[in-house]
JSON list of C-alpha atoms in Angstrom, two decimals:
[
{"chain": "A", "resi": 186, "resn": "MET", "atom": "CA", "xyz": [-106.33, 113.31, 82.44]},
{"chain": "A", "resi": 187, "resn": "MET", "atom": "CA", "xyz": [-109.04, 114.68, 79.31]},
{"chain": "A", "resi": 188, "resn": "MET", "atom": "CA", "xyz": [-105.74, 117.17, 77.99]},
{"chain": "A", "resi": 189, "resn": "LYS", "atom": "CA", "xyz": [-103.99, 113.84, 77.77]},
{"chain": "A", "resi": 190, "resn": "THR", "atom": "CA", "xyz": [-106.80, 111.88, 75.79]},
{"chain": "A", "resi": 191, "resn": "MET", "atom": "CA", "xyz": [-106.95, 114.68, 73.69]},
{"chain": "A", "resi": 192, "resn": "GLY", "atom": "CA", "xyz": [-102.85, 114.99, 73.12]},
{"chain": "A", "resi": 193, "resn": "VAL", "atom": "CA", "xyz": [-102.87, 110.81, 72.14]},
{"chain": "A", "resi": 194, "resn": "ARG", "atom": "CA", "xyz": [-105.48, 110.98, 69.80]},
{"chain": "A", "resi": 195, "resn": "LEU", "atom": "CA", "xyz": [-104.07, 114.23, 68.38]},
{"chain": "A", "resi": 196, "resn": "ALA", "atom": "CA", "xyz": [-100.74, 112.06, 68.01]},
{"chain": "A", "resi": 197, "resn": "MET", "atom": "CA", "xyz": [-102.58, 109.14, 66.10]},
{"chain": "A", "resi": 198, "resn": "ALA", "atom": "CA", "xyz": [-104.59, 111.66, 63.88]},
{"chain": "A", "resi": 199, "resn": "LEU", "atom": "CA", "xyz": [-101.36, 113.26, 62.70]},
{"chain": "A", "resi": 200, "resn": "LEU", "atom": "CA", "xyz": [-99.72, 109.46, 62.39]},
{"chain": "A", "resi": 201, "resn": "LEU", "atom": "CA", "xyz": [-102.48, 108.82, 60.29]},
{"chain": "A", "resi": 202, "resn": "ILE", "atom": "CA", "xyz": [-102.46, 111.81, 58.13]},
{"chain": "A", "resi": 203, "resn": "ILE", "atom": "CA", "xyz": [-98.72, 111.36, 57.59]},
{"chain": "A", "resi": 204, "resn": "THR", "atom": "CA", "xyz": [-98.98, 107.94, 56.66]},
{"chain": "A", "resi": 205, "resn": "VAL", "atom": "CA", "xyz": [-101.90, 108.45, 53.95]},
{"chain": "A", "resi": 206, "resn": "LEU", "atom": "CA", "xyz": [-99.57, 111.50, 52.76]},
{"chain": "A", "resi": 207, "resn": "THR", "atom": "CA", "xyz": [-96.68, 108.77, 52.75]},
{"chain": "A", "resi": 208, "resn": "ILE", "atom": "CA", "xyz": [-98.82, 106.48, 50.47]},
{"chain": "A", "resi": 209, "resn": "VAL", "atom": "CA", "xyz": [-100.24, 109.06, 48.03]},
{"chain": "A", "resi": 210, "resn": "THR", "atom": "CA", "xyz": [-96.84, 110.59, 47.48]},
{"chain": "A", "resi": 211, "resn": "ALA", "atom": "CA", "xyz": [-95.05, 107.14, 47.24]},
{"chain": "A", "resi": 212, "resn": "GLN", "atom": "CA", "xyz": [-98.02, 106.18, 44.44]},
{"chain": "A", "resi": 213, "resn": "GLN", "atom": "CA", "xyz": [-97.54, 109.14, 42.90]},
{"chain": "A", "resi": 214, "resn": "ALA", "atom": "CA", "xyz": [-93.88, 108.36, 42.27]},
{"chain": "A", "resi": 215, "resn": "ASP", "atom": "CA", "xyz": [-94.87, 105.33, 41.18]},
{"chain": "A", "resi": 216, "resn": "LEU", "atom": "CA", "xyz": [-97.07, 106.97, 38.36]},
{"chain": "A", "resi": 217, "resn": "GLN", "atom": "CA", "xyz": [-94.51, 109.14, 36.85]},
{"chain": "A", "resi": 218, "resn": "GLN", "atom": "CA", "xyz": [-91.83, 106.17, 36.01]},
{"chain": "A", "resi": 219, "resn": "PRO", "atom": "CA", "xyz": [-91.85, 104.56, 33.39]},
{"chain": "A", "resi": 220, "resn": "PRO", "atom": "CA", "xyz": [-92.73, 100.85, 33.15]},
{"chain": "A", "resi": 221, "resn": "PRO", "atom": "CA", "xyz": [-90.21, 98.44, 33.03]},
{"chain": "A", "resi": 222, "resn": "PRO", "atom": "CA", "xyz": [-89.37, 97.11, 29.94]},
{"chain": "A", "resi": 223, "resn": "PRO", "atom": "CA", "xyz": [-90.66, 94.18, 28.96]},
{"chain": "A", "resi": 224, "resn": "MET", "atom": "CA", "xyz": [-88.11, 91.08, 29.31]},
{"chain": "A", "resi": 225, "resn": "LEU", "atom": "CA", "xyz": [-86.94, 90.06, 25.36]},
{"chain": "A", "resi": 226, "resn": "PRO", "atom": "CA", "xyz": [-85.81, 86.62, 24.67]},
{"chain": "A", "resi": 227, "resn": "GLU", "atom": "CA", "xyz": [-81.86, 86.14, 25.27]},
{"chain": "A", "resi": 228, "resn": "GLU", "atom": "CA", "xyz": [-81.48, 85.98, 21.10]},
{"chain": "A", "resi": 229, "resn": "GLU", "atom": "CA", "xyz": [-83.73, 89.71, 20.69]},
{"chain": "A", "resi": 230, "resn": "VAL", "atom": "CA", "xyz": [-80.05, 91.31, 22.99]},
{"chain": "A", "resi": 231, "resn": "GLY", "atom": "CA", "xyz": [-77.92, 89.44, 22.04]},
{"chain": "A", "resi": 232, "resn": "GLY", "atom": "CA", "xyz": [-77.64, 86.78, 23.50]},
{"chain": "A", "resi": 233, "resn": "CYS", "atom": "CA", "xyz": [-74.23, 85.13, 22.72]},
{"chain": "A", "resi": 234, "resn": "SER", "atom": "CA", "xyz": [-72.37, 84.07, 26.41]},
{"chain": "A", "resi": 235, "resn": "ARG", "atom": "CA", "xyz": [-68.70, 83.94, 24.34]},
{"chain": "A", "resi": 236, "resn": "THR", "atom": "CA", "xyz": [-66.85, 86.49, 23.02]},
{"chain": "A", "resi": 237, "resn": "PHE", "atom": "CA", "xyz": [-66.23, 86.42, 19.00]},
{"chain": "A", "resi": 238, "resn": "PHE", "atom": "CA", "xyz": [-63.01, 84.34, 19.46]},
{"chain": "A", "resi": 239, "resn": "SER", "atom": "CA", "xyz": [-64.28, 81.76, 21.69]},
{"chain": "A", "resi": 240, "resn": "ALA", "atom": "CA", "xyz": [-67.59, 82.19, 19.60]},
{"chain": "A", "resi": 241, "resn": "LEU", "atom": "CA", "xyz": [-65.16, 80.94, 16.24]},
{"chain": "A", "resi": 242, "resn": "VAL", "atom": "CA", "xyz": [-62.74, 78.49, 17.99]},
{"chain": "A", "resi": 243, "resn": "GLN", "atom": "CA", "xyz": [-65.98, 76.64, 18.70]},
{"chain": "A", "resi": 244, "resn": "LEU", "atom": "CA", "xyz": [-66.68, 76.66, 14.62]},
{"chain": "A", "resi": 245, "resn": "ILE", "atom": "CA", "xyz": [-63.23, 75.07, 13.70]},
{"chain": "A", "resi": 246, "resn": "PRO", "atom": "CA", "xyz": [-64.80, 71.85, 12.61]},
{"chain": "A", "resi": 247, "resn": "CYS", "atom": "CA", "xyz": [-66.06, 73.85, 10.29]},
{"chain": "A", "resi": 248, "resn": "ARG", "atom": "CA", "xyz": [-63.70, 75.24, 8.11]},
{"chain": "A", "resi": 249, "resn": "ALA", "atom": "CA", "xyz": [-63.40, 72.93, 5.62]},
{"chain": "A", "resi": 250, "resn": "ALA", "atom": "CA", "xyz": [-67.11, 73.72, 4.57]},
{"chain": "A", "resi": 251, "resn": "VAL", "atom": "CA", "xyz": [-67.11, 77.58, 5.02]},
{"chain": "A", "resi": 252, "resn": "ALA", "atom": "CA", "xyz": [-63.69, 77.97, 2.67]},
{"chain": "A", "resi": 253, "resn": "PRO", "atom": "CA", "xyz": [-63.64, 79.39, -0.40]},
{"chain": "A", "resi": 254, "resn": "PHE", "atom": "CA", "xyz": [-65.08, 77.45, -2.95]},
{"chain": "A", "resi": 255, "resn": "SER", "atom": "CA", "xyz": [-65.22, 74.55, -1.26]},
{"chain": "A", "resi": 256, "resn": "PRO", "atom": "CA", "xyz": [-67.36, 71.85, -2.38]},
{"chain": "A", "resi": 257, "resn": "ILE", "atom": "CA", "xyz": [-66.90, 69.94, 1.02]},
{"chain": "A", "resi": 258, "resn": "PRO", "atom": "CA", "xyz": [-70.38, 69.50, 3.09]},
{"chain": "A", "resi": 259, "resn": "PRO", "atom": "CA", "xyz": [-70.30, 70.55, 6.59]},
{"chain": "A", "resi": 260, "resn": "THR", "atom": "CA", "xyz": [-69.72, 66.85, 8.98]},
{"chain": "A", "resi": 261, "resn": "GLU", "atom": "CA", "xyz": [-71.67, 65.75, 11.83]},
{"chain": "A", "resi": 262, "resn": "MET", "atom": "CA", "xyz": [-69.37, 67.49, 14.24]},
{"chain": "A", "resi": 263, "resn": "CYS", "atom": "CA", "xyz": [-69.59, 70.77, 12.04]},
{"chain": "A", "resi": 264, "resn": "CYS", "atom": "CA", "xyz": [-73.11, 70.53, 12.44]},
{"chain": "A", "resi": 265, "resn": "SER", "atom": "CA", "xyz": [-72.88, 69.74, 16.11]},
{"chain": "A", "resi": 266, "resn": "ALA", "atom": "CA", "xyz": [-70.91, 72.61, 17.08]},
{"chain": "A", "resi": 267, "resn": "VAL", "atom": "CA", "xyz": [-73.50, 75.11, 14.80]},
{"chain": "A", "resi": 268, "resn": "VAL", "atom": "CA", "xyz": [-76.29, 73.53, 16.91]},
{"chain": "A", "resi": 269, "resn": "THR", "atom": "CA", "xyz": [-74.45, 73.79, 19.96]},
{"chain": "A", "resi": 270, "resn": "LEU", "atom": "CA", "xyz": [-73.34, 77.47, 19.55]},
{"chain": "A", "resi": 271, "resn": "GLY", "atom": "CA", "xyz": [-76.43, 78.68, 18.35]},
{"chain": "A", "resi": 272, "resn": "ARG", "atom": "CA", "xyz": [-78.49, 81.88, 16.53]},
{"chain": "A", "resi": 273, "resn": "PRO", "atom": "CA", "xyz": [-76.98, 84.33, 18.22]},
{"chain": "A", "resi": 274, "resn": "CYS", "atom": "CA", "xyz": [-73.27, 83.24, 18.89]},
{"chain": "A", "resi": 275, "resn": "LEU", "atom": "CA", "xyz": [-73.29, 82.72, 14.78]},
{"chain": "A", "resi": 276, "resn": "CYS", "atom": "CA", "xyz": [-75.11, 86.16, 14.04]},
{"chain": "A", "resi": 277, "resn": "LEU", "atom": "CA", "xyz": [-72.41, 87.70, 16.22]},
{"chain": "A", "resi": 278, "resn": "LEU", "atom": "CA", "xyz": [-69.35, 86.07, 14.17]},
{"chain": "A", "resi": 279, "resn": "ALA", "atom": "CA", "xyz": [-71.92, 87.09, 10.78]},
{"chain": "A", "resi": 280, "resn": "ASN", "atom": "CA", "xyz": [-71.22, 90.32, 11.70]},
{"chain": "A", "resi": 281, "resn": "GLY", "atom": "CA", "xyz": [-67.84, 90.32, 13.34]},
{"chain": "A", "resi": 282, "resn": "PRO", "atom": "CA", "xyz": [-64.30, 91.66, 10.89]},
{"chain": "A", "resi": 283, "resn": "PRO", "atom": "CA", "xyz": [-63.72, 89.51, 7.86]},
{"chain": "A", "resi": 284, "resn": "LEU", "atom": "CA", "xyz": [-61.74, 86.23, 7.98]},
{"chain": "A", "resi": 285, "resn": "SER", "atom": "CA", "xyz": [-59.09, 85.19, 5.96]},
{"chain": "A", "resi": 286, "resn": "GLY", "atom": "CA", "xyz": [-59.95, 81.39, 4.20]},
{"chain": "A", "resi": 287, "resn": "ILE", "atom": "CA", "xyz": [-63.48, 82.09, 5.49]},
{"chain": "A", "resi": 288, "resn": "ASP", "atom": "CA", "xyz": [-66.36, 82.56, 2.80]},
{"chain": "A", "resi": 289, "resn": "ARG", "atom": "CA", "xyz": [-68.92, 84.71, 5.02]},
{"chain": "A", "resi": 290, "resn": "SER", "atom": "CA", "xyz": [-71.88, 83.45, 2.68]},
{"chain": "A", "resi": 291, "resn": "MET", "atom": "CA", "xyz": [-70.93, 79.94, 3.13]},
{"chain": "A", "resi": 292, "resn": "ALA", "atom": "CA", "xyz": [-70.57, 80.27, 6.87]},
{"chain": "A", "resi": 293, "resn": "LEU", "atom": "CA", "xyz": [-74.25, 81.85, 6.94]},
{"chain": "A", "resi": 294, "resn": "GLN", "atom": "CA", "xyz": [-75.59, 78.66, 5.30]},
{"chain": "A", "resi": 295, "resn": "LEU", "atom": "CA", "xyz": [-74.14, 76.57, 7.47]},
{"chain": "A", "resi": 296, "resn": "PRO", "atom": "CA", "xyz": [-77.42, 76.43, 9.77]},
{"chain": "A", "resi": 297, "resn": "GLN", "atom": "CA", "xyz": [-79.67, 75.58, 7.08]},
{"chain": "A", "resi": 298, "resn": "ARG", "atom": "CA", "xyz": [-77.17, 72.98, 5.87]},
{"chain": "A", "resi": 299, "resn": "CYS", "atom": "CA", "xyz": [-77.31, 71.14, 9.24]},
{"chain": "A", "resi": 300, "resn": "SER", "atom": "CA", "xyz": [-81.15, 71.45, 9.71]},
{"chain": "A", "resi": 301, "resn": "ALA", "atom": "CA", "xyz": [-80.74, 73.43, 12.87]},
{"chain": "A", "resi": 302, "resn": "ASN", "atom": "CA", "xyz": [-83.58, 75.54, 11.78]},
{"chain": "A", "resi": 303, "resn": "PHE", "atom": "CA", "xyz": [-81.77, 79.52, 12.65]},
{"chain": "A", "resi": 304, "resn": "PRO", "atom": "CA", "xyz": [-83.80, 82.10, 11.36]},
{"chain": "A", "resi": 305, "resn": "PRO", "atom": "CA", "xyz": [-81.02, 83.71, 8.98]},
{"chain": "A", "resi": 306, "resn": "CYS", "atom": "CA", "xyz": [-78.74, 86.61, 10.52]},
{"chain": "A", "resi": 307, "resn": "ASP", "atom": "CA", "xyz": [-79.44, 89.84, 9.83]},
{"chain": "A", "resi": 308, "resn": "VAL", "atom": "CA", "xyz": [-76.02, 91.26, 8.55]},
{"chain": "A", "resi": 309, "resn": "ILE", "atom": "CA", "xyz": [-74.63, 94.67, 9.23]},
{"chain": "A", "resi": 310, "resn": "ASN", "atom": "CA", "xyz": [-71.48, 95.05, 7.54]}
]
């Protein structure tokens, strides 16, 4: 009977040691991994859920206001489209390929002209 009790105690001691070693190993593995990057606002990581073409189509009401040498101010429909589209998609368009019949500098002024209060886009090209 005494041998059986010693065997149970030994088995419990081994189980405890294995459990402690597993916990320590897991903690060391967590310490070795770099922490996950902080979540950035959607805008800072691209953020436009549209393709270049679909964002461009959204701004069709603004065509007259962004034509080269156009004196036409943006319409209410244009400004509504600018606000709906948002800064990330406008910046996507600003950094896209040149488009015939569109003055890029005038297009970049749309948020200001529409009182959308977006910060300016960083134009890469």
